[in-house]
Structure formats: C-alpha cells, structure tokens
Coordinates of C-alpha atoms in Angstrom, one line a residue:
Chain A
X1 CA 0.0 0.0 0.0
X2 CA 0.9 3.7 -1.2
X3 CA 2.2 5.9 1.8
X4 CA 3.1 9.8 1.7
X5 CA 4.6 11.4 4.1
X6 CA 5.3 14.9 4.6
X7 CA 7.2 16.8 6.4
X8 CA 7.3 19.4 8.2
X9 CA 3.7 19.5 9.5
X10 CA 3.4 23.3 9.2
X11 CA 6.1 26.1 9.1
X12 CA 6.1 29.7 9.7
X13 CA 8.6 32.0 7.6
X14 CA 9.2 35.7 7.5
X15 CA 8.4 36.9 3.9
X16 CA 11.6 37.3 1.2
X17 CA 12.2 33.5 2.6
X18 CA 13.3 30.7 0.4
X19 CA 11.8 27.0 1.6
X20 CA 11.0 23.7 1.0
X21 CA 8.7 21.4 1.8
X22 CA 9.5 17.7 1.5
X23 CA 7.5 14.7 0.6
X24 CA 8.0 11.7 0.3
X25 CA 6.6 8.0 -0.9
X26 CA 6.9 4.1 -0.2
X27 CA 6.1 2.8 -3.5
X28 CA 8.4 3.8 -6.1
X29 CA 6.5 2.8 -9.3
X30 CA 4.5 6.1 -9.7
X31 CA 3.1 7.1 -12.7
X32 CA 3.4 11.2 -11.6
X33 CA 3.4 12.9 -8.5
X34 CA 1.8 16.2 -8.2
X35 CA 1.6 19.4 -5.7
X36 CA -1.5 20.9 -4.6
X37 CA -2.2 24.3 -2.5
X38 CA -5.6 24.4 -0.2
X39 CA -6.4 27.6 0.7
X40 CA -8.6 27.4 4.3
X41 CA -12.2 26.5 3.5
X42 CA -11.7 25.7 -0.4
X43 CA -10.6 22.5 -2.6
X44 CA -7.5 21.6 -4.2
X45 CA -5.6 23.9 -7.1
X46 CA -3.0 21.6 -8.8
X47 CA 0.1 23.3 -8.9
X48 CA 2.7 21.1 -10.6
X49 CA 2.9 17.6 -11.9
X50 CA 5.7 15.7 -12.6
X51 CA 6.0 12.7 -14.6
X52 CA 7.7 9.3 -13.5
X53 CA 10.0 10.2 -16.2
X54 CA 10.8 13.8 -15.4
X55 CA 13.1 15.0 -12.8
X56 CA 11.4 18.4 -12.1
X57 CA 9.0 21.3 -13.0
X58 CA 8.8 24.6 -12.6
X59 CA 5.9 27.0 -12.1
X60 CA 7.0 30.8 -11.9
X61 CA 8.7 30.8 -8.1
X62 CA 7.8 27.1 -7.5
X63 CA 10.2 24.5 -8.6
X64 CA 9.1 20.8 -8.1
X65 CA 11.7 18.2 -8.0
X66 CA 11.3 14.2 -8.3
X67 CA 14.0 11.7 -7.5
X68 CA 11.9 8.0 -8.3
X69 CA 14.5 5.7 -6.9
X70 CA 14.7 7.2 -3.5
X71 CA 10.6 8.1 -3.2
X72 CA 11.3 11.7 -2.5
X73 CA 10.0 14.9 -4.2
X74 CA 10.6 18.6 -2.8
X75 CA 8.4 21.4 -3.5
X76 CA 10.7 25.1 -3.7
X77 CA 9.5 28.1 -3.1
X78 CA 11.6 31.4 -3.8
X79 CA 10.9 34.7 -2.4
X80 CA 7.8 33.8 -0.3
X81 CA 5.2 35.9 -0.1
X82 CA 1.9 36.1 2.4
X83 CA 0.2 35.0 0.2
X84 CA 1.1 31.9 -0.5
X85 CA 0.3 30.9 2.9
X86 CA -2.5 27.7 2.2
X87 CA -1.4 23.9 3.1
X88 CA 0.5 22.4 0.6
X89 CA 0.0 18.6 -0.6
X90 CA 1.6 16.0 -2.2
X91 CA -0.5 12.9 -3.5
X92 CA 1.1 10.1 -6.0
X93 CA -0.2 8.5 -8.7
X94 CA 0.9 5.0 -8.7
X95 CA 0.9 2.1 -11.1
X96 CA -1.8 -0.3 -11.4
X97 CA -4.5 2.2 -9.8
X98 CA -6.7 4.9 -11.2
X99 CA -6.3 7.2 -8.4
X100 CA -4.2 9.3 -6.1
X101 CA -2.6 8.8 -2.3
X102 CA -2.4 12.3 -0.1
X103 CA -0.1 13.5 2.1
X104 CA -1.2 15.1 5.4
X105 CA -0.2 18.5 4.2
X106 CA 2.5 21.1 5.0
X107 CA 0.6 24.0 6.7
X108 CA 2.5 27.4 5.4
X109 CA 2.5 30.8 7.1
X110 CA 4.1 33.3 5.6
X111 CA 4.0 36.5 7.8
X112 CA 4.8 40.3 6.4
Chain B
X1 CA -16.2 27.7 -16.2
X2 CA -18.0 26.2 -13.5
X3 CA -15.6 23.2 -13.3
X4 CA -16.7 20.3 -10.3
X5 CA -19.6 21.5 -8.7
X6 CA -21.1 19.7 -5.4
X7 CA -24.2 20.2 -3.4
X8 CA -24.9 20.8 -0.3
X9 CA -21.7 23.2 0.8
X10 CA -22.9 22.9 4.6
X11 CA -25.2 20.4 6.1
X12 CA -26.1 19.5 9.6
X13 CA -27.7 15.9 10.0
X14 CA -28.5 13.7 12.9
X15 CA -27.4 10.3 13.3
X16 CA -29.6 7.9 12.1
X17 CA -30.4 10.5 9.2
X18 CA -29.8 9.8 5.6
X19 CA -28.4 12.2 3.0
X20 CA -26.9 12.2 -0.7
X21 CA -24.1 14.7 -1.8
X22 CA -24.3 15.6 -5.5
X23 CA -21.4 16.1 -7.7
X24 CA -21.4 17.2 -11.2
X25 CA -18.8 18.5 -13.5
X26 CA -18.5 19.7 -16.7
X27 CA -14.9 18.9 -18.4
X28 CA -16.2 15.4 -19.7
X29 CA -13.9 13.4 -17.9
X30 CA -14.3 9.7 -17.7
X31 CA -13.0 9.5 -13.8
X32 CA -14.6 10.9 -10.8
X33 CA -13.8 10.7 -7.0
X34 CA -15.1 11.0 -3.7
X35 CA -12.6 11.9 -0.9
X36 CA -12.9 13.0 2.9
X37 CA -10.6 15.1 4.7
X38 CA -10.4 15.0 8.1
X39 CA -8.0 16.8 10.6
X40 CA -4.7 15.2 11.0
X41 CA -5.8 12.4 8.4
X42 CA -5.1 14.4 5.1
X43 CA -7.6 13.8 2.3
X44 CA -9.2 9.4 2.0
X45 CA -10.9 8.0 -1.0
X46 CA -14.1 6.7 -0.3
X47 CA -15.3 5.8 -3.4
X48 CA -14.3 6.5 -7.3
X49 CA -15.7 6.2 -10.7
X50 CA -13.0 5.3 -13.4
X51 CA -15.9 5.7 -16.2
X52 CA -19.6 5.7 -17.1
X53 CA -21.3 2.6 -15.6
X54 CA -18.6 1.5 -13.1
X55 CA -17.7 2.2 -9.3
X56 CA -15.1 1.1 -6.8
X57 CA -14.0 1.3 -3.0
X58 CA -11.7 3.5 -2.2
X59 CA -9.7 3.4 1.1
X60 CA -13.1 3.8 3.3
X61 CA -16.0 3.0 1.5
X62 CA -17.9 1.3 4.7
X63 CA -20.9 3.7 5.8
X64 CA -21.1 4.6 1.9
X65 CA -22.8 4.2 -1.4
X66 CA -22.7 5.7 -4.5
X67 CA -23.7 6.4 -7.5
X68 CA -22.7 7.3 -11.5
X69 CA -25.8 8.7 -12.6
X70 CA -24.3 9.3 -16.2
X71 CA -21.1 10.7 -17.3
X72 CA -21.3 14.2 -15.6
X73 CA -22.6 13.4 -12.0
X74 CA -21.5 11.5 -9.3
X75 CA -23.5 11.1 -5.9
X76 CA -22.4 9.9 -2.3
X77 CA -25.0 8.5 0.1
X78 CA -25.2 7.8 3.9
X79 CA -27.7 5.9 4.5
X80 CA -27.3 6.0 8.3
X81 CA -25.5 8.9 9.5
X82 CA -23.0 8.7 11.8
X83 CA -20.8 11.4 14.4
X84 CA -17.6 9.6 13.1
X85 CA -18.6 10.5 9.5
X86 CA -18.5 14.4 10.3
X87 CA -15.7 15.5 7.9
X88 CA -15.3 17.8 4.5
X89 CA -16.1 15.9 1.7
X90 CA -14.6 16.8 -1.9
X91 CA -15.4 15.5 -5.4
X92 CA -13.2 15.5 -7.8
X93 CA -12.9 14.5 -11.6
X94 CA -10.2 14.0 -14.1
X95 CA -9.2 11.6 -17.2
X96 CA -7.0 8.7 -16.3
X97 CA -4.2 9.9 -14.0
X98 CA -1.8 6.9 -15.5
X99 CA -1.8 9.2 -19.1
X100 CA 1.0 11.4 -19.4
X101 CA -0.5 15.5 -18.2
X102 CA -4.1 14.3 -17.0
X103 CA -4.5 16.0 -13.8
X104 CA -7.4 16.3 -11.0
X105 CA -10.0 19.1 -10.8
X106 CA -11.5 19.6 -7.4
X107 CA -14.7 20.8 -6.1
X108 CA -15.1 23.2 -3.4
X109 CA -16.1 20.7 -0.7
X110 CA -19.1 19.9 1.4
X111 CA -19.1 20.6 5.3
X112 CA -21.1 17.6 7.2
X113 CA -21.8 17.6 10.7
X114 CA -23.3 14.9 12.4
X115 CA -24.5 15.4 15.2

C-alpha cells in the first residue's frame, strides 16, 4: 500500500524566505506525483505535476523536483510571499490504480 | 467555467439521518472521486468512478454508497449517518491519471456535521 509522508507538518517563515517542503513516498512505481495548494475553507488547485520520467518542473517561483529511486520529491518556493500561505499537498499516482494517495499537508504561514 | 460542482456546501444531519451529496462536472472526464478530509488524516478516498457505468471502493467505502448517474454526476450516500462520518467531503474528476499530463479538478467541498 501507497504511503506519503510529509514533512514538516506546518512552518512559519518571514516573507523574502526561500523553503521547501519535503514529501516523500513508499512505493516507487508512480506514474506522476503532483503538488496541490488548499487555501482554508476551499478545494485543491493543482500546482505542478511531474512525470515518473521527469526530474522536475517549474511553475513561476515554485520548482518541483522528483527523485523516483529514493521516493522523495521537494516542493521550492523562492521569495515567499503572504500569500502563499494555504497547506501544501503531495499525493502520488501510482501504477496499477486509477487514483491518487495524499499527504497530510505542510501547513505554510508566511508573515509580512 | 463552472468546473466540479457539489451540493450541499454545509449540512447538519442527525445520526440515524440519511443524505446524498451531488457532484457534477462539466470537463467530460471519464474519472470521478469521492474523498474526505479529516484533521490530521489528510484527504481518504471513499469511493471512485473510473468511467460511465462503473464504481469502486476507495480506502473507506464502509458507511457509503454511491452512484454514477451518467457521465457528468457522481452522488455519495449515507444511509445511516454517523458522528464519526463528520468531515469535508470533496469530489473531484479527471481523465485517467496513469496518461502522461491528466491531472485532477477539485470541487469546493461539502461541510457535514453529524451530530
């Protein structure tokens, strides 16, 4: 069975930081993994997905990286801003099923 | 573009009630999900839809039914509510995730309390 971890739980930053959040996976034959942002009380926005076969993508500030072999992707953020404080998560795609497996979420804070 | 839409966005049932949670979106995808997010537990499957005509469990199906009412919507039923199924439920749709770019739309979620 599928397992994503990430980690940390939630971080605080000053704003003009550069972070990343971590994520990690038990089953390396993936099909994609992908990045979503939650803002409180709404659904998911996709923000990157990277294919099995790629080892990152990049989105404007965001840069998402993918190493297969070791189950561990890392989600960049330069220059953070308040507002991209939301929860980040990371959910998999993995071969054989039709659907995805969630993280618990990095909650962000970003203060001015 | 109105995307996933589901209905009710707030609902407060007792247990023993009954209640259905509509989903319908409008990207003609062949795949459609129910999750549940709960605090601390990040977001379940309950039940998805990989096309037209077809339904399977997800991680936490018991408590649960649905149904694919045709290509577009995609309902969840409890049948017998309980407290332990207060949570925010989300529907989502996409084409299948193993194709190379497919990715997941979300709806905006639907607030149960049992009470």
């Amino acid at each position: 069975k599928q397992e994503v971890t990430q980690i940390p739980a939630a971080l605080s930053v000053p704003e003009g930081e550069n972070l990343v959040l971590n994520c990690s996976f038990t089953d390396s034959a993936i099909y994609n993994l992908q990045w979503f942002r939650q803002d409180p009380g709404k659904g998911l926005t996709s923000l990157l997905l990277i294919q099995s076969s790629q080892r990152e993508q990049t989105s404007g500030r965001l840069n998402a990286s993918l190493d297969k072999s070791s189950g561990r992707s890392t989600l960049y953020i330069a220059a953070s801003q308040p507002g991209d404080s939301a929860t980040y998560l990371c959910a998999v795609s993995t071969s054989g099923y039709s659907t995805l497996t969630f993280g618990k979420g990095t909650m962000l804070l970003v203060s001015p | 573009n109105a995307g996933v839409t589901q209905t009710p966005k707030f609902q407060v049932l007792k247990t023993g009630q009954s209640m259905t949670l509509q989903c319908a979106q409008d990207m003609n995808h062949n795949s459609m999900y129910w999750y549940r997010q709960d605090p601390g537990m990040g977001l379940r499957l309950i039940y998805y839809s990989a096309s037209e005509g077809t339904t399977d469990k997800g991680e936490v199906p018991n408590g649960y039914n649905v149904s694919r009412l045709n290509k577009r919507e995609f309902s969840l039923r409890l049948e017998s509510a309980a407290p332990s199924q207060t949570s925010v439920y989300f529907c989502a749709s996409s084409e299948p995730l193993y194709r190379v770019g497919n990715t997941i739309y979300f709806g905006e979620g639907s607030w149960l309390t049992v009470v």
